[in-house]
Tab-separated table of C-alpha atoms in Angstrom:
chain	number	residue	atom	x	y	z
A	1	UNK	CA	85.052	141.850	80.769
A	2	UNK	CA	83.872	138.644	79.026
A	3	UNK	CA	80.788	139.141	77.085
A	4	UNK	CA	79.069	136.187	79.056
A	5	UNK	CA	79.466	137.593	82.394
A	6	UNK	CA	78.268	140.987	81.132
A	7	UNK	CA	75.137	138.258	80.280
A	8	UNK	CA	75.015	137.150	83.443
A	9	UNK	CA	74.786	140.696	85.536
A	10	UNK	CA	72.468	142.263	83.144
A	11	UNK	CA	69.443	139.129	83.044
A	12	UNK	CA	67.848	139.898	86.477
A	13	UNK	CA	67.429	143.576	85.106
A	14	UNK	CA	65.171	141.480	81.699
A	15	UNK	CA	62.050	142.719	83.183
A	16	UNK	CA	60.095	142.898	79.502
A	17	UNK	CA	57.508	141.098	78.490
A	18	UNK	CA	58.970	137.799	76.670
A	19	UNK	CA	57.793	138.777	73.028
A	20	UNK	CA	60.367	139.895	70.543
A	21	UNK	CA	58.514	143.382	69.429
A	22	UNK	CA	59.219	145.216	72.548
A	23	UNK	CA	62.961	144.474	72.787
A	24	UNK	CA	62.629	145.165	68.632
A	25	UNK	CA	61.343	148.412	68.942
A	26	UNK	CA	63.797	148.810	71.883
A	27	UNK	CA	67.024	148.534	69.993
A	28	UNK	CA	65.477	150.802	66.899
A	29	UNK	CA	64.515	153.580	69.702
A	30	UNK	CA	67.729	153.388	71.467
A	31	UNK	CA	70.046	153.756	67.823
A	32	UNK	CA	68.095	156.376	66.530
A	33	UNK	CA	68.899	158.249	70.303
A	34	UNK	CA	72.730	157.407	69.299
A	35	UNK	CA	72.148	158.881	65.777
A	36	UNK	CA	70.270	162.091	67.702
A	37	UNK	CA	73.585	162.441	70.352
A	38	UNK	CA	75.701	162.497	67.448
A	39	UNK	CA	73.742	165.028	65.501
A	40	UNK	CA	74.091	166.855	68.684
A	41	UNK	CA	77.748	166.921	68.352
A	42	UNK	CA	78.112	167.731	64.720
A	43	UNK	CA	75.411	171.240	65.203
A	44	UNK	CA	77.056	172.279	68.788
A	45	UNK	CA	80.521	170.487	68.414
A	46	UNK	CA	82.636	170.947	71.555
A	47	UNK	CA	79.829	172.868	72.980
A	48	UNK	CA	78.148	169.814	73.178
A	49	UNK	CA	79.740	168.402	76.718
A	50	UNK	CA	77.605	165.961	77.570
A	51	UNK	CA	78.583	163.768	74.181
A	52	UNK	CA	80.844	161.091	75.939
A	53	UNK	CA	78.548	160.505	78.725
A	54	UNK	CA	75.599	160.461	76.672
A	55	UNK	CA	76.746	158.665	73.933
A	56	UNK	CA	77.691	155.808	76.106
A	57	UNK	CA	74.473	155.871	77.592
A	58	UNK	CA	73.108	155.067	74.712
A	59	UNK	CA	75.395	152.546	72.937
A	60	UNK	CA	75.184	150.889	76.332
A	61	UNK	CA	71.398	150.761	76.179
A	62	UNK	CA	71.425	149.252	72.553
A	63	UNK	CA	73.598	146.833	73.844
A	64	UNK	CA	71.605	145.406	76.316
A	65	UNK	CA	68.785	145.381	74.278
A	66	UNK	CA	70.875	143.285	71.669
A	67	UNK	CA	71.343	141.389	74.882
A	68	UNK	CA	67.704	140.582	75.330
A	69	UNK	CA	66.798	139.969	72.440
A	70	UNK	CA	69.137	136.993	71.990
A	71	UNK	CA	68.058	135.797	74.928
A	72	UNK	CA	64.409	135.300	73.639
A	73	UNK	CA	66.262	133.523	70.506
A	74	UNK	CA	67.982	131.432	72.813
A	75	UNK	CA	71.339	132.654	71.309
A	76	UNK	CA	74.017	134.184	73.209
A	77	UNK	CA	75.187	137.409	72.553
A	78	UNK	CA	78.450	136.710	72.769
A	79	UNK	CA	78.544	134.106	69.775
A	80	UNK	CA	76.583	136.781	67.610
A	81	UNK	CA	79.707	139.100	68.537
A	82	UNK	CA	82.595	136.570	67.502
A	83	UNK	CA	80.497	135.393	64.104
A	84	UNK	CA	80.388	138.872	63.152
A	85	UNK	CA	84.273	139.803	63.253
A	86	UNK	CA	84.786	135.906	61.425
A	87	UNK	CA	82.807	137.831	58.530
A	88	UNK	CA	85.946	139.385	57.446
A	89	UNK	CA	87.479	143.207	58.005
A	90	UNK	CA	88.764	142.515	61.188
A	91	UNK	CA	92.588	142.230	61.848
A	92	UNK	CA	93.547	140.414	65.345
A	93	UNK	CA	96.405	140.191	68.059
A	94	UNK	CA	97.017	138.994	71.055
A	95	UNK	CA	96.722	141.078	74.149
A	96	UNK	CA	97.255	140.739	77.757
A	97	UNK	CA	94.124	140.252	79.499
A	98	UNK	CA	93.399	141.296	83.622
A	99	UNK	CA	91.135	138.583	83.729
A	100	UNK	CA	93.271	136.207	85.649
A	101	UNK	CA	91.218	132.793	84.675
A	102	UNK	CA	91.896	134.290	81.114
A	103	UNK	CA	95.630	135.226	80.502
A	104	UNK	CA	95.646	136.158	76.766
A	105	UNK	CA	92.910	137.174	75.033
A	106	UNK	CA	91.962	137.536	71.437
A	107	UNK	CA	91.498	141.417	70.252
A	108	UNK	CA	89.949	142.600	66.963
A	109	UNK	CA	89.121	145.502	65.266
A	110	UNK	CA	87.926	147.236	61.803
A	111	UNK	CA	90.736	147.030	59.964
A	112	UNK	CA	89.893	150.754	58.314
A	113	UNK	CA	87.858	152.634	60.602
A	114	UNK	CA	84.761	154.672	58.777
A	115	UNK	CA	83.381	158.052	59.090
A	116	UNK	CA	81.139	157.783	62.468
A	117	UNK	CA	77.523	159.249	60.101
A	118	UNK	CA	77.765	156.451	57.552
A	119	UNK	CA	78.609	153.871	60.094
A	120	UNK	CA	75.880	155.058	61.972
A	121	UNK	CA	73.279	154.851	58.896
A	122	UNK	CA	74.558	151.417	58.223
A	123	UNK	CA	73.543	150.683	61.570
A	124	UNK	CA	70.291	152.409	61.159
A	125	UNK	CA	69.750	149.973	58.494
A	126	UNK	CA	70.741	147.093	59.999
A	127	UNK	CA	68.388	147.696	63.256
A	128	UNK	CA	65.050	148.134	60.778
A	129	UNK	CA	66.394	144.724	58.886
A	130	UNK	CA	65.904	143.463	63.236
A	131	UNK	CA	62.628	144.650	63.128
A	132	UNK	CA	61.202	141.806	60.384
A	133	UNK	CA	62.636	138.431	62.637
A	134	UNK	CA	60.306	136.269	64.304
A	135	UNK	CA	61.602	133.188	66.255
A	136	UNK	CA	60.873	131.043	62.686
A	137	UNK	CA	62.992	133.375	60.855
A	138	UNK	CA	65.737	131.172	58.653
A	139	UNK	CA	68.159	134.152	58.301
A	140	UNK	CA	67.902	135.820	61.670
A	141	UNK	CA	71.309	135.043	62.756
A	142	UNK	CA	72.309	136.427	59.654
A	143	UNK	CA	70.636	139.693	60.755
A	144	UNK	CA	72.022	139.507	64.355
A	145	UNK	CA	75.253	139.412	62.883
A	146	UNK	CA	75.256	141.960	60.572
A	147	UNK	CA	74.031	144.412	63.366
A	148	UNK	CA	76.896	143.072	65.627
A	149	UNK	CA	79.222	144.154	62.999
A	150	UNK	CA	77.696	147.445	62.533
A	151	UNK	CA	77.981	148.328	66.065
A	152	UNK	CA	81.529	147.670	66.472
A	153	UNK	CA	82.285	149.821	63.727
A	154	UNK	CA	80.337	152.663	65.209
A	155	UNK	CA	82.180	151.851	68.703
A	156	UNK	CA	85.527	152.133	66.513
A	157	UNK	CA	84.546	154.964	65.045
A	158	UNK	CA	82.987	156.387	68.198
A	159	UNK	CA	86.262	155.828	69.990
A	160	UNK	CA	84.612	154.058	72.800
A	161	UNK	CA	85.813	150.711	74.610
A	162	UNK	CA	83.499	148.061	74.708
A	163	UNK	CA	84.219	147.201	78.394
A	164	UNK	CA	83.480	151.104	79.143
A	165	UNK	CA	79.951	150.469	77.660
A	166	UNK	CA	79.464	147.283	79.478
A	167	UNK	CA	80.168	148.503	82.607
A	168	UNK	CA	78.371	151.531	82.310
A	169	UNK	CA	75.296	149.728	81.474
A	170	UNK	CA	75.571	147.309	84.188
A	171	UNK	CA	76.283	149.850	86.972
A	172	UNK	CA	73.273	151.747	85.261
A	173	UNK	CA	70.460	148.648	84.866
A	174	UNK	CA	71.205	146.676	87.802
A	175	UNK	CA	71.274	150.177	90.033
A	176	UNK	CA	68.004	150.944	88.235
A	177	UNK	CA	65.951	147.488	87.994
A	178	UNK	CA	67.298	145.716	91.331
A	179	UNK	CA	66.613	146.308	94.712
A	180	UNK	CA	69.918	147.862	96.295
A	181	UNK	CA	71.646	145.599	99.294
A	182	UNK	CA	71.618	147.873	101.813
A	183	UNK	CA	74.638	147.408	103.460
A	184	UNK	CA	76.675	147.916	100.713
A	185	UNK	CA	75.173	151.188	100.252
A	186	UNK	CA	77.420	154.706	100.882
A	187	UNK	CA	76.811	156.717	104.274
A	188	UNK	CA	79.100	159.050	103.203
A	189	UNK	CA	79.789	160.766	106.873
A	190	UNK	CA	80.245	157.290	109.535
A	191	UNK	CA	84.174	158.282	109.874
A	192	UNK	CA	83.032	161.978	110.750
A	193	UNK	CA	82.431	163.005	114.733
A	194	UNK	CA	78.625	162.963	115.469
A	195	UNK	CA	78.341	167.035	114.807
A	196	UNK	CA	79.383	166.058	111.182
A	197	UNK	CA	76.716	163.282	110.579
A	198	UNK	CA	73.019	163.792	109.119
A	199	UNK	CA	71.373	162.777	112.625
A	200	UNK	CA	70.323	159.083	112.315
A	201	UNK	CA	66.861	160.471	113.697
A	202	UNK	CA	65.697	163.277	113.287
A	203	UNK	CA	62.123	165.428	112.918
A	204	UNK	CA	61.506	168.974	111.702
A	205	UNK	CA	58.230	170.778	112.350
A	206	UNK	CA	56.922	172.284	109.283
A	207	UNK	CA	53.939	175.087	109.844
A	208	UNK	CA	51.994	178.009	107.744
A	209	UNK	CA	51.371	180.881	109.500
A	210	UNK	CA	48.680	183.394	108.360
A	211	UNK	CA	51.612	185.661	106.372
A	212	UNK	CA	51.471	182.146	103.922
A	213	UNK	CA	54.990	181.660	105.015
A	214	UNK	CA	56.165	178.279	105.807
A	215	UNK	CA	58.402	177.968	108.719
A	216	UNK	CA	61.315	175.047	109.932
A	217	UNK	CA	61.930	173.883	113.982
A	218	UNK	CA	64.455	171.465	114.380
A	219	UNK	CA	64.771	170.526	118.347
A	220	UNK	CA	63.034	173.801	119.401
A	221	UNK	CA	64.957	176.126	116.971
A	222	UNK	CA	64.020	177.531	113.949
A	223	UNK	CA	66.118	176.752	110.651
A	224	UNK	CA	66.203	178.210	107.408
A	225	UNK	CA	64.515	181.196	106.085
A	226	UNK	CA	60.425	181.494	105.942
A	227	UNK	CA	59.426	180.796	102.381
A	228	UNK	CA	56.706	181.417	100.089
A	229	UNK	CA	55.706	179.632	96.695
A	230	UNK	CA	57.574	182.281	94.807
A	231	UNK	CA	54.809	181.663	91.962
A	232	UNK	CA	51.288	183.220	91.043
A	233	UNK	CA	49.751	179.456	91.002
A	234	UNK	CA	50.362	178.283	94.409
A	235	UNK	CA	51.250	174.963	94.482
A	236	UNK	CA	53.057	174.288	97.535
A	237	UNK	CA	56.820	174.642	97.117
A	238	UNK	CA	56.966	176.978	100.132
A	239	UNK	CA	57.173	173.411	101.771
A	240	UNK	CA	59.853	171.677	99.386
A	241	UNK	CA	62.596	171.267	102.346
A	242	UNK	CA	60.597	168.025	102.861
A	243	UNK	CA	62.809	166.837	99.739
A	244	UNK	CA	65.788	167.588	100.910
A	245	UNK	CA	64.926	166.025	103.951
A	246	UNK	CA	64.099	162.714	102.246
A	247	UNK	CA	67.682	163.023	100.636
A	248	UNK	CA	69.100	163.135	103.713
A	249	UNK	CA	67.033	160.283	105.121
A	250	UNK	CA	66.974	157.543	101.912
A	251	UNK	CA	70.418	158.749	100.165
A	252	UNK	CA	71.979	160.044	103.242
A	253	UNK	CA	72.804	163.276	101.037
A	254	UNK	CA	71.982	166.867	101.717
A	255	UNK	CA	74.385	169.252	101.359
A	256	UNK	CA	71.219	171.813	102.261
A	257	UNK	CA	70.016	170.000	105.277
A	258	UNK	CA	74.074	170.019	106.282
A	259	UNK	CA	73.732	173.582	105.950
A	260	UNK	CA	70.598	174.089	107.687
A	261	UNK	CA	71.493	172.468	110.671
A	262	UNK	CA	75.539	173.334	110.402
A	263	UNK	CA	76.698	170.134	110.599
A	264	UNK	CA	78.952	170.635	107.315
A	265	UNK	CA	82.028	168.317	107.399
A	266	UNK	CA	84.247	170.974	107.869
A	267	UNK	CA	87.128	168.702	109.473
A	268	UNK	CA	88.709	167.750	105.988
A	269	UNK	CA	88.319	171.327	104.180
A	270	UNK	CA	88.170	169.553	100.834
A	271	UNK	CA	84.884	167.277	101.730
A	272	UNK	CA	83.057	170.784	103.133
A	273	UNK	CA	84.306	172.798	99.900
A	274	UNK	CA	83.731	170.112	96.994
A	275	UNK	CA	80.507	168.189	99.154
A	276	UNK	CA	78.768	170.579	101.291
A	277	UNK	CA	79.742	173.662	99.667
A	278	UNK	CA	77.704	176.357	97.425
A	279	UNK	CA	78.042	174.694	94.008
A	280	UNK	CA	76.410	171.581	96.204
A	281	UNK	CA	74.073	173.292	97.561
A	282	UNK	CA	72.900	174.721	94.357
A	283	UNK	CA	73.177	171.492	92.227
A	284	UNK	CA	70.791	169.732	94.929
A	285	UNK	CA	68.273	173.076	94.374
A	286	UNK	CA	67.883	173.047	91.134
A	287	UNK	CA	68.048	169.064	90.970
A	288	UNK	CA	65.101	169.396	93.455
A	289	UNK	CA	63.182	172.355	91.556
A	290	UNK	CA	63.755	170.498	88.598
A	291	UNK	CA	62.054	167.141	89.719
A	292	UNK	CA	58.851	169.633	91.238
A	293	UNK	CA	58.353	171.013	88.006
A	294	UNK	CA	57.927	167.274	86.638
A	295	UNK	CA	56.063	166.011	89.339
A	296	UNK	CA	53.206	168.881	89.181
A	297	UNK	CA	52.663	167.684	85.860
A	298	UNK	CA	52.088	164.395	87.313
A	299	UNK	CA	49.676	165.294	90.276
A	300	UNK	CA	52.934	165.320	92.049
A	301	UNK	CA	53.418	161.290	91.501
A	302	UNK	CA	50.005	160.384	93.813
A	303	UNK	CA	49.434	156.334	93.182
A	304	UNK	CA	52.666	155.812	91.232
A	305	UNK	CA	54.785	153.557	92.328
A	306	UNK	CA	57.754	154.442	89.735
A	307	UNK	CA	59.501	157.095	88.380
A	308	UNK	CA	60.427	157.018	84.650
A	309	UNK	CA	64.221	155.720	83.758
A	310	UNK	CA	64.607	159.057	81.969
A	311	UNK	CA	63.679	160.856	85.028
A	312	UNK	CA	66.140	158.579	86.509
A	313	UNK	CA	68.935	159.119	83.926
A	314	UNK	CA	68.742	162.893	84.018
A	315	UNK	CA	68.979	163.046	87.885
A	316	UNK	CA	72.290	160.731	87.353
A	317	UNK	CA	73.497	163.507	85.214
A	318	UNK	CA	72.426	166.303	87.241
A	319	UNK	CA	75.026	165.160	90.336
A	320	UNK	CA	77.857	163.730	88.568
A	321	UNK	CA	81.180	164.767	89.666
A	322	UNK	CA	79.392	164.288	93.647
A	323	UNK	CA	79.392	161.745	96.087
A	324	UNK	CA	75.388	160.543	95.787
A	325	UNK	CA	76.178	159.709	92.319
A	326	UNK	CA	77.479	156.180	93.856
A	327	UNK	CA	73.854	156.128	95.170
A	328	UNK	CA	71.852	153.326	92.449
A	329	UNK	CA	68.611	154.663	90.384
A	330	UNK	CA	66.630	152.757	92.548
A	331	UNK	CA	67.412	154.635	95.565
A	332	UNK	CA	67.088	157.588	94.035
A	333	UNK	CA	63.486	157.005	92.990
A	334	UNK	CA	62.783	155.153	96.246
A	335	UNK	CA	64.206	158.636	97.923
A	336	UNK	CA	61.840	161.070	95.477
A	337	UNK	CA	58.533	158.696	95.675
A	338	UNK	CA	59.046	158.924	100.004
A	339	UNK	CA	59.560	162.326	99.649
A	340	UNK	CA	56.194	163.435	97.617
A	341	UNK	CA	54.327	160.878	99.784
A	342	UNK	CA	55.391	163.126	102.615
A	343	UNK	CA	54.942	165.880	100.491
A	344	UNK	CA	51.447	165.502	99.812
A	345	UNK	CA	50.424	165.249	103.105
A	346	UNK	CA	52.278	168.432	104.690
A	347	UNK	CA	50.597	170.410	101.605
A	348	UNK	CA	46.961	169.118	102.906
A	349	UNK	CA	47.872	170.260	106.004
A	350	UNK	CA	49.747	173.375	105.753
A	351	UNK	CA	52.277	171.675	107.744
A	352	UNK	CA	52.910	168.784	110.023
A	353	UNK	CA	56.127	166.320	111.266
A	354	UNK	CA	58.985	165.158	108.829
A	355	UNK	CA	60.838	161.577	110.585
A	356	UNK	CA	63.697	161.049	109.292
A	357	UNK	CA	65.519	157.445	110.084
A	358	UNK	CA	68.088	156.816	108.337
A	359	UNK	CA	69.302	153.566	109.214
A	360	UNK	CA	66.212	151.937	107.474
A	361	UNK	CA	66.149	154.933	104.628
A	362	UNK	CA	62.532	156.290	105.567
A	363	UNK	CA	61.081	159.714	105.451
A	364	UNK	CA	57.795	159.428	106.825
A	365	UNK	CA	54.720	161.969	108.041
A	366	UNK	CA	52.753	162.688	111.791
A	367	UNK	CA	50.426	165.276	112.360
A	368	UNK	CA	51.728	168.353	114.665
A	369	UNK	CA	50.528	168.565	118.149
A	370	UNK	CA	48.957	172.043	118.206
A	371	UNK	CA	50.051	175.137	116.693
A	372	UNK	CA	53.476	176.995	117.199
């Protein structure tokens, strides 16, 4: 990947204010997170599995944050990167590039690679030298530079590819900070027979009855199992299907709905084992309890129209290894904000209508005609 297009596909996702400090106290934030992962690994070593996938997270974050910052300096990243290996202790050959307008390219590295703690103090240092610059600054090139060459060292010593971080971050930012084309999302099920699909359409009756027990009617017939809050403080998770529901509607995911309404993709025995199967099913649970116990905190996200990029990044890690994972961040909160909005409004009501539609990825809320 050249370093300009990474440029390129990460400046729509630039959605900070235009001042220096917040981008400053961006990339300070985001290598002391590095410096935390990799204390990680030295206390729990290999019991620490999360390291590569973290650890790219966050030298992926840094990078874009480099990123931004030169863009409010007006300097690209990309000649920041090639003055800092013309310093010296770099040794270069040619390589073969798969960039077809770009044949050969040039390829450098440390020429003695350092022990990954002091590189990462080094760069430590070199992100509070950032934090002086201002746009009048006569050395701040100078500083860029130096922190360019401190974070290829740690990527060296890291044993990380650049173009893994790039593309990691730019999968990651755009799917978080732009609005997803919706025809390039996944379905997931269109090659399966109808009586493998999540319905297109669909609506489930949710009602209390006096027991406290919430019950599920799909098309006349009850689904699931009655449920309670399973808590002292009652606070409405005898009604939580809704979410799955919205997963099914927004992300066109649900290996529980599947279940509920048996229409697993059993047809290929290796989609209905690895997809719709327990370890699924019990990923999307706890992925789902997980988010509830967040949201109470938040008056289960009433008036917010965004869900925090940790949030975000957690849920990412909660379903790797699983087809939604090719869903973006932005679905994902689009999917979770429908969901509670729904939510809300069934827990007012000790019940009500969930509509799903998934060809325009909505979960909406009616009242119930009646009682049942």
């Amino acid at each position: 990947m050249l370093l300009t297009d990474y440029m390129q596909q990460v400046e729509k996702t630039d959605k900070i204010s235009p001042e220096l400090e917040p981008v400053l106290f961006g990339i300070f934030g985001e290598v002391g997170s590095i410096m935390a992962t990799a204390k990680k690994l030295h206390r729990e070593k290999d019991a620490f599995a999360g390291y590569k996938y973290a650890v790219i997270d966050e030298f992926g974050d840094v990078l874009w944050y480099l990123t931004a910052l030169c863009r409010r300096l007006k300097i690209g990243v990309d000649a920041v990167f090639s003055d800092a290996i013309a310093m010296g202790g770099y040794t270069s050959a040619l390589a073969a590039s798969n960039i077809p307008d770009w044949p050969v390219a040039v390829a450098s590295r440390v020429s003695v690679t350092e022990e990954l703690d002091l590189v990462l103090l080094k760069l430590g240092e070199a992100a509070a030298a950032l934090l002086s610059i201002t746009p009048v600054t006569s050395n701040v090139k100078a500083k860029l530079c130096s922190f360019a060459d401190c974070y290829l060292k740690a990527l060296q010593a890291a044993k990380l590819t650049f173009s893994q971080i790039a593309d990691n971050n730019i999968v990651k930012t755009r799917g978080r900070f732009l609005d997803p084309d919706y025809s390039s999302l996944p379905t997931f099920d269109e090659t399966f027979e109808e009586e493998e699909q999540i319905p297109k359409n669909f609506e489930i009756t949710i009602f209390q009855r006096k027991s406290g027990k919430s019950y599920l009617q799909w098309n006349g017939v009850f689904i699931g199992d009655p449920l309670t809050d399973n808590i002292l403080d009652e606070d409405g998770y005898r009604f939580h299907d809704v979410f799955h529901f919205a997963h099914a509607s927004v992300l066109h995911w649900s290996p529980i709905f599947r279940a509920l309404i048996k229409h697993k993709r059993k047809s290929i025995p290796k989609v209905d084992e690895t997809q719709d199967g327990g370890r699924a099913i019990v990923v999307e649970e706890g992925l789902t309890a997980w988010i509830f116990a967040r949201a109470k905190e938040l008056d289960f996200f009433k008036d917010q129209k965004q869900i925090s990029f940790d949030m975000l990044k957690t849920i990412q890690q909660f379903v790797r290894g699983y087809e939604v994972e090719r869903c973006p961040l932005r679905l994902w909160e689009d999917a979770i904000l429908q969901g509670y909005d729904v939510f809300r409004q069934i827990r007012a009501k000790n019940g009500g209508i969930v509509t799903g539609d998934r060809e325009n990825r909505r979960v909406s809320y009616k009242p119930a005609k009646g009682t049942i």
